[in-house]
Coordinates of C-alpha atoms and ligand atoms in Angstrom, one line a residue:
M1 CA 22.0 -4.7 20.1
E2 CA 22.9 -8.2 18.8
Y3 CA 20.6 -9.6 16.1
A4 CA 20.2 -12.7 18.3
A5 CA 18.4 -10.5 20.9
L6 CA 15.9 -9.4 18.3
V7 CA 15.5 -13.0 17.2
S8 CA 14.5 -13.9 20.7
V9 CA 11.9 -11.1 20.7
Y10 CA 10.6 -12.5 17.4
E11 CA 10.4 -16.0 18.8
R12 CA 8.5 -14.8 21.9
L13 CA 6.1 -12.8 19.7
E14 CA 5.6 -15.9 17.5
A15 CA 4.9 -18.1 20.5
T16 CA 2.2 -15.7 21.9
S17 CA -1.2 -15.2 20.4
G18 CA -2.8 -12.6 22.7
T19 CA -2.7 -9.0 21.6
H20 CA -1.9 -7.8 25.2
D21 CA 1.0 -10.3 25.6
K22 CA 2.4 -9.3 22.2
T23 CA 2.2 -5.6 23.3
D24 CA 4.0 -6.4 26.5
I25 CA 6.8 -8.2 24.8
L26 CA 7.3 -5.4 22.3
A27 CA 7.1 -2.7 24.9
E28 CA 9.8 -4.3 26.9
A29 CA 12.0 -4.7 23.8
L30 CA 11.6 -1.1 22.9
A31 CA 12.1 0.2 26.5
T32 CA 15.3 -1.7 26.8
A33 CA 16.7 -0.9 23.3
E34 CA 19.8 1.2 23.1
E35 CA 19.1 4.8 21.8
D36 CA 20.8 4.4 18.5
T37 CA 19.0 1.1 17.6
L38 CA 15.5 2.0 18.8
G39 CA 14.3 3.5 15.5
T40 CA 15.6 0.5 13.6
L41 CA 14.0 -1.9 16.0
A42 CA 10.6 -0.1 15.6
L43 CA 10.9 -0.9 11.9
L44 CA 12.3 -4.4 12.0
V45 CA 9.8 -5.7 14.5
R46 CA 7.2 -5.3 11.8
G47 CA 9.6 -6.7 9.1
K48 CA 10.2 -3.2 7.6
V49 CA 13.5 -1.9 6.5
F50 CA 12.3 1.6 5.6
P51 CA 9.7 3.8 7.1
N52 CA 6.3 3.7 5.5
W53 CA 6.7 7.0 3.6
D54 CA 9.6 5.5 1.8
S55 CA 8.4 3.2 -0.9
T56 CA 11.8 1.6 -1.6
T57 CA 11.5 -2.2 -1.8
L58 CA 14.2 -4.8 -1.5
G59 CA 13.2 -6.5 -4.7
V60 CA 14.0 -10.0 -3.4
S61 CA 12.1 -13.0 -4.6
S62 CA 11.9 -16.5 -3.1
S63 CA 14.1 -17.9 -5.9
L64 CA 16.8 -15.3 -5.2
V65 CA 16.7 -16.3 -1.5
T66 CA 17.0 -19.9 -2.4
D67 CA 20.1 -19.2 -4.5
A68 CA 21.5 -17.2 -1.6
V69 CA 21.0 -20.0 0.9
V70 CA 22.6 -22.5 -1.6
D71 CA 25.5 -20.0 -1.9
A72 CA 25.9 -19.6 1.9
T73 CA 25.5 -23.2 3.0
G74 CA 26.4 -25.4 0.1
V75 CA 23.1 -27.3 0.6
P76 CA 21.6 -28.1 -2.9
A77 CA 18.6 -26.2 -4.0
D78 CA 16.3 -29.2 -4.3
R79 CA 16.9 -30.1 -0.6
I80 CA 16.1 -26.5 0.4
E81 CA 13.0 -26.7 -1.7
D82 CA 11.9 -30.0 -0.1
W83 CA 12.2 -28.4 3.4
W84 CA 10.4 -25.3 2.1
R85 CA 7.5 -27.4 0.8
E86 CA 7.4 -29.4 4.1
A87 CA 7.5 -26.4 6.4
G88 CA 5.7 -24.1 4.1
D89 CA 8.2 -21.3 5.0
L90 CA 11.4 -20.5 3.3
G91 CA 12.8 -19.0 6.5
D92 CA 12.4 -22.4 8.2
A93 CA 14.1 -24.1 5.2
A94 CA 17.0 -21.7 5.5
A95 CA 17.3 -22.5 9.2
E96 CA 17.6 -26.2 8.3
A97 CA 20.2 -25.5 5.7
V98 CA 22.3 -23.4 8.2
R99 CA 21.9 -26.1 10.9
E100 CA 23.3 -28.7 8.5
K101 CA 26.2 -26.5 7.4
S102 CA 27.0 -25.3 10.9
Q103 CA 27.7 -28.9 12.0
A104 CA 30.8 -28.5 9.8
T105 CA 31.8 -24.9 10.4
L106 CA 30.8 -22.1 12.8
A107 CA 29.5 -18.7 11.8
S108 CA 32.3 -16.3 11.5
R109 CA 30.8 -13.0 12.8
T110 CA 28.2 -11.8 15.1
L111 CA 25.2 -10.1 13.4
T112 CA 23.9 -7.0 15.0
V113 CA 20.5 -5.3 14.4
A114 CA 22.3 -2.3 13.0
S115 CA 24.5 -4.3 10.6
V116 CA 21.6 -6.4 9.3
H117 CA 19.6 -3.2 8.8
E118 CA 22.4 -1.4 7.0
T119 CA 23.1 -4.4 4.8
L120 CA 19.4 -4.5 3.7
E121 CA 19.3 -0.7 3.1
E122 CA 22.3 -1.1 0.8
L123 CA 20.8 -4.1 -1.0
A124 CA 17.7 -2.1 -1.8
G125 CA 19.9 0.3 -3.7
Y126 CA 21.4 -2.2 -6.1
E127 CA 20.1 -1.5 -9.6
G128 CA 20.9 -2.3 -13.2
S129 CA 23.0 -5.1 -14.6
G130 CA 24.5 -7.5 -12.2
S131 CA 22.2 -6.3 -9.4
Q132 CA 20.5 -9.7 -8.9
D133 CA 23.9 -11.4 -8.4
R134 CA 24.9 -8.7 -5.9
K135 CA 21.7 -9.3 -4.0
V136 CA 22.2 -13.0 -3.9
K137 CA 25.8 -12.4 -2.6
T138 CA 24.5 -10.0 0.0
V139 CA 21.7 -12.2 1.3
A140 CA 24.2 -15.1 1.3
G141 CA 26.6 -13.0 3.4
L142 CA 23.9 -12.5 6.0
V143 CA 22.8 -16.1 6.0
G144 CA 26.4 -17.3 6.1
S145 CA 27.0 -15.3 9.3
A146 CA 23.8 -16.4 10.9
D147 CA 22.9 -19.3 13.2
P148 CA 19.8 -21.3 12.3
A149 CA 17.4 -19.1 14.2
E150 CA 18.9 -15.9 12.8
A151 CA 18.8 -17.2 9.3
R152 CA 15.0 -17.9 9.6
W153 CA 14.3 -14.3 10.5
V154 CA 16.8 -12.8 8.0
V155 CA 15.0 -14.7 5.3
R156 CA 11.5 -13.8 6.6
T157 CA 12.6 -10.1 6.7
V158 CA 14.0 -10.0 3.2
L159 CA 10.8 -11.7 1.9
G160 CA 8.6 -9.3 3.9
A161 CA 6.7 -12.3 5.4
M162 CA 7.2 -12.1 9.2
R163 CA 4.0 -14.0 10.2
L164 CA 4.1 -12.4 13.6
G165 CA 0.7 -10.8 13.7
V166 CA 2.2 -7.5 14.9
G167 CA 0.1 -4.8 13.3
E168 CA 0.3 -1.0 13.6
G169 CA -2.1 -1.1 16.5
I170 CA 0.2 -3.3 18.6
L171 CA 3.3 -1.2 17.8
R172 CA 1.3 1.9 18.7
D173 CA 0.3 0.5 22.1
A174 CA 3.8 -0.8 22.8
I175 CA 5.4 2.6 22.1
A176 CA 2.8 4.3 24.4
Q177 CA 3.5 1.7 27.1
A178 CA 7.2 1.8 26.8
F179 CA 7.7 5.6 26.8
L180 CA 4.5 7.4 27.7
D181 CA 1.5 6.9 29.9
G182 CA 0.3 3.7 28.3
A183 CA -3.3 3.5 26.9
A184 CA -3.9 7.2 27.8
D185 CA -1.4 8.3 25.2
A186 CA -2.1 5.7 22.5
D187 CA -4.1 8.3 20.5
A188 CA -1.1 10.7 20.5
V189 CA 1.1 7.9 19.2
E190 CA -1.4 7.1 16.5
R191 CA -1.7 10.7 15.4
A192 CA 2.1 11.1 15.3
Y193 CA 2.3 7.9 13.2
A194 CA -0.4 9.0 10.8
V195 CA 1.1 12.4 10.1
T196 CA 4.7 11.2 9.8
N197 CA 4.2 7.7 8.5
D198 CA 7.5 6.8 10.2
A199 CA 7.5 4.3 13.1
A200 CA 11.2 4.9 13.7
L201 CA 10.8 8.7 14.2
V202 CA 7.7 8.2 16.4
A203 CA 9.5 5.7 18.7
E204 CA 12.6 7.9 18.9
T205 CA 10.6 11.0 19.6
A206 CA 8.5 9.4 22.3
S207 CA 11.6 7.9 24.0
R208 CA 13.9 10.9 23.8
E209 CA 11.6 13.9 24.1
G210 CA 8.2 12.6 25.4
L211 CA 4.6 13.5 24.8
Q212 CA 4.9 17.2 23.9
A213 CA 7.4 16.6 21.2
L214 CA 5.3 13.7 19.9
E215 CA 2.3 16.0 19.7
A216 CA 4.4 18.6 17.8
L217 CA 5.3 16.1 15.0
D218 CA 3.6 17.0 11.8
L219 CA 3.4 16.5 8.1
R220 CA 6.6 17.2 6.1
V221 CA 7.2 17.8 2.5
F222 CA 8.6 14.7 0.6
R223 CA 7.4 12.4 3.4
P224 CA 4.1 11.3 2.0
I225 CA 1.3 10.1 4.3
K226 CA -1.5 7.7 3.7
P227 CA -4.5 9.1 1.8
M228 CA -7.8 9.8 3.4
L229 CA -10.4 7.2 2.3
A230 CA -14.0 7.4 1.3
G231 CA -16.9 5.2 2.3
K232 CA -19.9 4.4 0.1
A233 CA -23.1 6.3 0.4
D234 CA -26.5 4.5 0.5
S235 CA -28.1 7.3 -1.5
M236 CA -27.3 10.9 -2.6
A237 CA -29.9 12.3 -0.1
D238 CA -28.2 10.4 2.7
A239 CA -24.8 11.5 1.6
V240 CA -25.7 15.2 1.5
S241 CA -27.5 15.1 4.8
D242 CA -24.8 13.1 6.6
L243 CA -22.0 15.3 5.4
A244 CA -23.8 18.7 5.7
D245 CA -22.2 21.6 7.6
D246 CA -24.2 24.0 9.9
D247 CA -26.0 25.5 6.9
G248 CA -26.8 22.1 5.5
V249 CA -24.3 22.4 2.7
A250 CA -22.0 19.6 1.4
L251 CA -19.4 19.6 -1.3
V252 CA -20.2 17.4 -4.3
E253 CA -17.3 16.7 -6.6
T254 CA -16.6 14.7 -9.7
K255 CA -15.0 11.3 -8.9
Y256 CA -12.3 10.9 -11.5
D257 CA -10.9 7.5 -12.5
G258 CA -7.2 7.8 -12.6
I259 CA -4.1 7.8 -10.3
R260 CA -4.3 9.5 -7.0
A261 CA -1.4 11.9 -6.9
K262 CA 0.3 13.6 -4.0
L263 CA 2.1 16.6 -5.2
H264 CA 4.9 17.8 -2.9
A265 CA 6.9 21.0 -3.5
D266 CA 9.7 22.5 -1.6
G267 CA 11.9 25.4 -2.7
D268 CA 12.1 26.8 -6.2
G269 CA 10.6 24.3 -8.6
D270 CA 11.4 21.1 -6.7
V271 CA 8.1 19.4 -7.2
R272 CA 7.6 15.6 -6.8
M273 CA 4.7 13.3 -7.4
F274 CA 3.8 10.3 -5.2
T275 CA 1.2 7.7 -5.9
R276 CA -1.4 6.4 -3.4
R277 CA 1.1 3.7 -2.5
L278 CA 3.6 6.5 -1.9
E279 CA 5.8 5.5 -4.8
D280 CA 7.8 8.5 -6.1
V281 CA 6.8 8.7 -9.8
T282 CA 8.2 12.2 -10.5
A283 CA 10.4 11.0 -13.3
Q284 CA 7.5 9.4 -15.1
F285 CA 5.2 12.5 -15.1
P286 CA 7.3 15.5 -16.2
D287 CA 4.0 17.0 -17.6
V288 CA 2.3 16.8 -14.2
I289 CA 5.3 18.4 -12.5
E290 CA 5.5 21.2 -15.0
A291 CA 1.8 22.0 -14.9
T292 CA 1.8 22.0 -11.1
R293 CA 4.8 24.3 -11.0
E294 CA 3.2 26.7 -13.4
A295 CA -0.2 26.7 -11.7
V296 CA 0.7 27.0 -8.0
A297 CA 2.1 30.3 -6.9
A298 CA 3.8 29.0 -3.8
D299 CA 7.2 27.4 -2.9
R300 CA 6.1 24.8 -0.4
Y301 CA 3.0 22.8 -0.5
I302 CA 1.3 19.4 -0.6
L303 CA -1.6 19.0 -2.9
E304 CA -3.8 16.0 -3.6
A305 CA -5.2 15.3 -7.0
E306 CA -6.5 12.7 -9.4
V307 CA -4.4 12.4 -12.6
V308 CA -6.5 11.3 -15.5
G309 CA -5.2 10.1 -18.8
Y310 CA -7.0 10.8 -22.1
D311 CA -6.8 9.8 -25.7
P312 CA -5.2 12.6 -27.6
E313 CA -7.3 11.8 -30.7
T314 CA -10.7 11.6 -29.2
G315 CA -10.1 13.6 -26.0
E316 CA -11.9 10.8 -24.0
A317 CA -10.6 9.5 -20.7
V318 CA -8.6 6.3 -21.0
P319 CA -9.0 3.3 -18.5
F320 CA -6.7 3.1 -15.6
Q321 CA -4.8 0.2 -17.2
E322 CA -3.7 2.4 -20.0
L323 CA -2.6 5.2 -17.7
S324 CA -0.8 2.9 -15.4
R325 CA 1.6 2.1 -18.3
R326 CA 3.1 5.5 -17.6
I327 CA 4.0 4.5 -14.0
K328 CA 6.0 1.6 -15.2
R329 CA 7.8 3.4 -18.0
K330 CA 11.3 4.5 -17.0
R331 CA 12.6 5.3 -20.5
G332 CA 11.0 7.2 -23.4
V333 CA 9.0 9.1 -20.8
D334 CA 8.3 12.1 -23.1
A335 CA 7.0 10.0 -25.9
M336 CA 4.8 8.2 -23.4
A337 CA 3.5 11.5 -22.1
E338 CA 2.4 12.4 -25.7
E339 CA 0.8 9.0 -26.2
V340 CA -1.2 9.2 -22.9
P341 CA -1.5 12.9 -22.0
V342 CA -3.1 13.7 -18.7
T343 CA -5.2 16.3 -16.9
V344 CA -4.5 16.9 -13.2
H345 CA -7.7 17.5 -11.1
V346 CA -6.7 19.0 -7.8
F347 CA -9.0 18.4 -4.8
D348 CA -7.2 19.1 -1.6
C349 CA -4.3 21.0 0.0
L350 CA -2.6 19.5 3.1
L351 CA 0.2 22.0 3.6
L352 CA 1.0 25.5 2.4
G353 CA 4.1 27.5 3.2
E354 CA 5.0 26.7 6.8
D355 CA 1.5 25.6 7.8
S356 CA 0.3 22.0 8.0
L357 CA -3.4 22.2 7.1
L358 CA -4.3 18.7 8.2
A359 CA -6.3 19.8 11.3
E360 CA -8.1 22.6 9.4
P361 CA -11.6 22.1 7.9
L362 CA -11.8 21.2 4.3
R363 CA -13.4 24.6 3.6
D364 CA -10.3 26.4 4.8
R365 CA -7.9 24.0 3.0
L366 CA -9.7 24.7 -0.2
D367 CA -9.6 28.5 0.4
A368 CA -5.9 28.2 1.0
L369 CA -5.6 26.3 -2.3
D370 CA -7.7 28.7 -4.3
A371 CA -5.6 31.6 -3.1
V372 CA -2.5 30.2 -4.8
F373 CA -3.9 28.1 -7.6
D374 CA -4.4 29.3 -11.2
P375 CA -5.8 26.5 -13.3
I376 CA -4.5 25.8 -16.8
A377 CA -7.2 24.3 -19.0
D378 CA -6.8 20.6 -19.9
R379 CA -3.4 20.4 -18.0
I380 CA -4.3 21.2 -14.4
E381 CA -7.7 22.1 -13.0
R382 CA -9.7 22.1 -9.8
A383 CA -11.9 19.0 -9.5
D384 CA -15.3 20.0 -10.8
H385 CA -17.6 20.6 -7.9
R386 CA -20.8 22.2 -6.4
R387 CA -21.6 23.3 -2.9
T388 CA -25.2 22.5 -2.2
A389 CA -27.7 21.8 0.5
D390 CA -30.3 20.5 -2.0
P391 CA -30.1 16.7 -2.7
E392 CA -31.9 17.3 -6.0
A393 CA -29.2 19.7 -7.2
A394 CA -26.7 17.1 -6.1
V395 CA -28.4 14.4 -8.1
S396 CA -28.6 16.6 -11.2
F397 CA -24.8 17.3 -10.9
Y398 CA -24.2 13.6 -10.5
E399 CA -26.2 12.8 -13.6
T400 CA -24.2 15.3 -15.7
V401 CA -21.0 13.8 -14.3
V402 CA -22.0 10.2 -15.1
A403 CA -23.3 11.2 -18.5
S404 CA -19.9 12.6 -19.4
G405 CA -18.3 9.3 -18.6
H406 CA -17.1 9.5 -15.0
E407 CA -17.9 6.8 -12.4
G408 CA -19.7 9.0 -9.9
V409 CA -19.2 11.7 -7.4
M410 CA -17.5 12.2 -4.0
V411 CA -19.6 14.0 -1.4
K412 CA -17.5 15.7 1.3
N413 CA -18.0 17.4 4.6
L414 CA -16.6 20.9 4.4
D415 CA -16.1 21.0 8.2
A416 CA -13.9 17.9 8.2
S417 CA -10.2 17.8 9.0
Y418 CA -7.9 15.5 7.0
Q419 CA -7.7 12.0 8.5
P420 CA -4.7 10.1 6.9
G421 CA -5.4 6.5 6.1
S422 CA -8.8 6.3 7.5
R423 CA -12.4 5.9 6.3
V424 CA -14.0 8.0 9.0
G425 CA -17.1 9.0 7.0
Y426 CA -16.1 12.6 6.1
Q427 CA -16.2 11.6 2.4
L428 CA -18.7 9.3 0.7
K429 CA -18.7 8.1 -2.9
V430 CA -21.9 7.8 -4.9
K431 CA -21.3 5.5 -7.9
S432 CA -23.4 4.3 -10.7
T433 CA -22.3 0.8 -11.1
M434 CA -22.4 -2.2 -8.8
E435 CA -19.4 -1.8 -6.7
P436 CA -16.4 -3.9 -7.8
L437 CA -14.2 -5.3 -5.1
D438 CA -10.5 -4.8 -4.7
L439 CA -9.2 -8.3 -3.6
V440 CA -5.9 -9.8 -2.9
V441 CA -4.6 -12.8 -4.7
T442 CA -3.6 -15.6 -2.3
R443 CA -3.1 -18.6 -4.7
A444 CA -2.9 -19.2 -8.4
K445 CA -2.6 -22.1 -10.8
W446 CA -0.4 -22.7 -13.8
S447 CA -2.5 -22.8 -16.9
E448 CA -2.9 -25.7 -19.3
G449 CA -1.7 -26.2 -22.9
R450 CA 0.1 -23.5 -24.8
K451 CA -0.1 -21.1 -21.8
S452 CA 1.4 -23.6 -19.3
D453 CA 4.1 -21.2 -18.3
F454 CA 1.6 -18.7 -17.1
L455 CA -0.1 -18.5 -13.7
G456 CA -3.8 -17.7 -13.7
R457 CA -7.1 -18.7 -12.1
P458 CA -6.4 -16.7 -8.9
Y459 CA -8.0 -17.2 -5.5
L460 CA -9.3 -13.9 -4.3
A461 CA -9.4 -12.7 -0.7
C462 CA -10.7 -9.8 1.3
R463 CA -9.0 -8.3 4.4
D464 CA -9.9 -8.9 8.0
P465 CA -8.8 -5.6 9.6
D466 CA -8.9 -7.1 13.1
S467 CA -6.6 -10.0 12.5
G468 CA -4.8 -8.8 9.4
A469 CA -5.6 -12.1 7.8
F470 CA -6.9 -12.5 4.2
L471 CA -10.1 -14.4 3.8
E472 CA -10.9 -16.0 0.5
V473 CA -14.1 -15.1 -1.3
G474 CA -13.7 -17.1 -4.5
R475 CA -11.7 -18.0 -7.5
M476 CA -11.6 -16.4 -10.9
H477 CA -11.7 -18.9 -13.8
T478 CA -11.9 -16.7 -16.8
G479 CA -11.5 -13.1 -17.9
F480 CA -7.8 -12.8 -18.5
T481 CA -6.6 -11.7 -21.9
D482 CA -3.2 -13.1 -23.0
A483 CA -1.5 -9.8 -22.1
Q484 CA -3.2 -9.7 -18.7
L485 CA -2.1 -13.3 -18.1
E486 CA 1.4 -12.4 -18.9
A487 CA 1.4 -9.3 -16.7
F488 CA -0.3 -11.2 -13.9
T489 CA 2.4 -14.0 -14.1
D490 CA 5.2 -11.4 -13.9
L491 CA 3.6 -9.9 -10.8
V492 CA 2.9 -13.1 -8.8
E493 CA 5.8 -15.3 -9.7
P494 CA 8.2 -13.5 -7.3
L495 CA 5.6 -13.9 -4.6
I496 CA 5.4 -17.8 -4.6
E497 CA 5.7 -19.1 -1.1
S498 CA 5.1 -22.8 -1.7
V499 CA 4.0 -25.1 -4.5
D500 CA 1.6 -28.0 -4.5
G501 CA 1.3 -29.7 -7.9
R502 CA 0.3 -27.0 -10.3
E503 CA -0.9 -24.7 -7.6
A504 CA 1.1 -22.0 -5.9
D505 CA 0.6 -20.3 -2.6
L506 CA 1.4 -16.6 -2.9
R507 CA 2.5 -13.8 -0.6
P508 CA -0.7 -11.7 -0.5
E509 CA 0.4 -8.6 -2.3
V510 CA -1.2 -8.3 -5.7
V511 CA -4.6 -6.6 -5.8
L512 CA -7.2 -7.2 -8.5
E513 CA -10.3 -5.2 -9.1
V514 CA -13.0 -7.7 -9.6
E515 CA -16.6 -7.6 -10.9
Y516 CA -19.1 -10.4 -10.2
E517 CA -22.7 -11.3 -10.6
E518 CA -23.7 -11.8 -7.0
I519 CA -22.3 -12.6 -3.6
Q520 CA -23.5 -15.9 -2.1
S521 CA -23.0 -17.2 1.4
S522 CA -20.7 -20.3 1.2
P523 CA -19.0 -22.8 3.4
T524 CA -16.3 -23.3 0.8
Y525 CA -14.2 -20.2 1.6
D526 CA -13.0 -19.1 5.0
S527 CA -14.7 -15.7 4.6
G528 CA -18.1 -17.5 4.6
Y529 CA -18.9 -15.9 1.2
A530 CA -18.4 -16.7 -2.4
L531 CA -18.5 -14.4 -5.5
R532 CA -20.5 -15.8 -8.3
F533 CA -18.7 -15.5 -11.7
P534 CA -15.9 -13.2 -10.6
R535 CA -14.2 -11.5 -13.5
L536 CA -11.2 -9.2 -13.8
S537 CA -11.8 -5.6 -14.2
E538 CA -8.3 -4.4 -13.6
I539 CA -4.9 -5.4 -12.2
R540 CA -4.5 -2.7 -9.5
T541 CA -0.8 -2.1 -9.4
D542 CA -1.5 1.2 -7.6
L543 CA -3.0 -0.7 -4.6
G544 CA -1.4 -2.8 -1.9
P545 CA -2.9 -5.5 0.3
A546 CA -3.8 -2.9 3.0
D547 CA -6.0 -1.2 0.4
A548 CA -8.0 -4.3 -0.3
D549 CA -11.7 -4.3 0.6
T550 CA -12.6 -5.7 4.0
I551 CA -14.8 -8.6 5.1
G552 CA -17.1 -5.8 6.4
T553 CA -17.6 -4.5 2.9
V554 CA -18.3 -7.9 1.5
E555 CA -20.9 -8.4 4.2
R556 CA -22.5 -5.1 3.5
L557 CA -22.7 -5.7 -0.3
Y558 CA -24.1 -9.2 0.5
D559 CA -26.9 -7.6 2.6
E560 CA -27.6 -4.9 0.1
Q561 CA -28.2 -7.0 -3.0
Ligands
LIG601 P1 -12.3 4.2 -4.4 O1 -11.0 3.8 -5.0 O2 -13.5 3.8 -5.2 O3 -12.5 3.8 -2.9 O4 -12.4 5.8 -4.4 C1 -11.4 6.6 -3.8 C2 -10.5 7.2 -4.8 O5 -11.2 8.1 -5.7 C3 -9.4 8.1 -4.2 O6 -8.4 7.3 -3.7 C4 -9.0 8.9 -5.3 O7 -7.9 8.3 -6.0 C5 -10.2 8.9 -6.3 N1 -10.8 10.2 -6.5 C6 -11.3 10.6 -7.7 N2 -11.8 11.8 -7.7 C7 -11.7 12.3 -6.4 C8 -12.1 13.5 -5.7 N3 -12.7 14.4 -6.3 N4 -11.9 13.5 -4.4 C9 -11.3 12.5 -3.7 N5 -10.9 11.4 -4.3 C10 -11.1 11.2 -5.6

């Protein structure tokens, strides 16, 4: 398939606003794709190069793209930046630059969907010294072979900013429409996607083998899926009664504040750790890997756990910020493991041996875990828990948990299957403090005076799950230490989309955990709400924009206060 054909799909999607029409366009493109490009197409239509379970990123910033467009077209950077500022989109600016150049020369080769995809896969693998230059050359190679429209979409793809409004739901419906019985099979596609986390595999299986094969797709070791999420309980009594089994019993478990870990094992000793964002952090946590290997008497499994760091002097839990240093550390890993040692608290088992346990009740998943798990004190333990039907017993467990410094408890339904990526109400958290919000940064401003190189004062936005848009709820004016300001700048600088004076529009990717005094209704922000005195609790590098709190949560908290 020529890349130009995909570009025309993108352009039709862009020109259409209705969900049904977008689904039709996408279904037609999938149905008519050649077999060997179908999987790639299912990824690229959503601007993805890799399936979701693979956390590899391209590591391409706007300034790298600008360099590449200069390289490919000979148009000076300041003109590209002018166009970028005018159009608000670097893809559009790249199209202009190519248009200008192509009046002089013609593109030398035809881009295909497969060649663009392969090139981007390769680019993601460039590491170490000289890798930035190689990336510039590679993107320049693509832009240099593109016509203006192709250049626009190549650039949007490498920046991960498609602006097409094609979410997982539209892709799901389009796959069902293209290869199965339409809406009647949308649930089967959704399930297959949830358990594989791989749009390419789902589209290919639906097309080649049909419904039965799709229904047979399941969880696989080393292909991590989205975690099951928890809602917030109104009260302990409600949580216990909402989540009770036939005997009225619910599981009440300590809610630890650390890194959610997915521990995958296959074969003799090959154990890997993935974060909630599915990043492979095996190399950074040799202690977790070793403890898991020793504690679990099985070869193949997938466990879920919270990894909590503690201070070796005092034995007290350290804040997430301190622990997250371990994720970033690529060298001196052993010293770091001594500086911030961890305890692994295991709370679920999704696969054991040949059996996926996703559809099994939590009770059976935990029985399966207990049969092979032998805790090692302080290194790897079961999450502390009680099974109870008595809300008072649950409250007294909660009080002990909070008194020993944890943020609260999780209450879980023992009859519930595992629902990847969804907040279906099988788990509820009961926390002691006013709930902080996880919000996405949409804009930031360069600071004044001695810190003028640093970006701060972020605008914060919640997520609208229906449209995929980010709706602003306020702006943080204070609360950054110098170190946080520096870390924040490093994170957001590569995400700058356009600049107006000292303010920068950002690709919505960075998530901050934010505390505040109160939520007010407000015409100032497009969410209709404003946080009063928002302040930074933590930069949540473990969360992505899809993990941000929704407008529904903001509304609920507003009503509750
Ligand atoms: P929150 O981030 O407040 O929505 O809480 C959900 C997170 O709590 C999960 O993603 C886990 O990382 C964490 N967590 C801590 N302890 C547990 C537990 N016992 N069971 C499930 N999740 C837990």
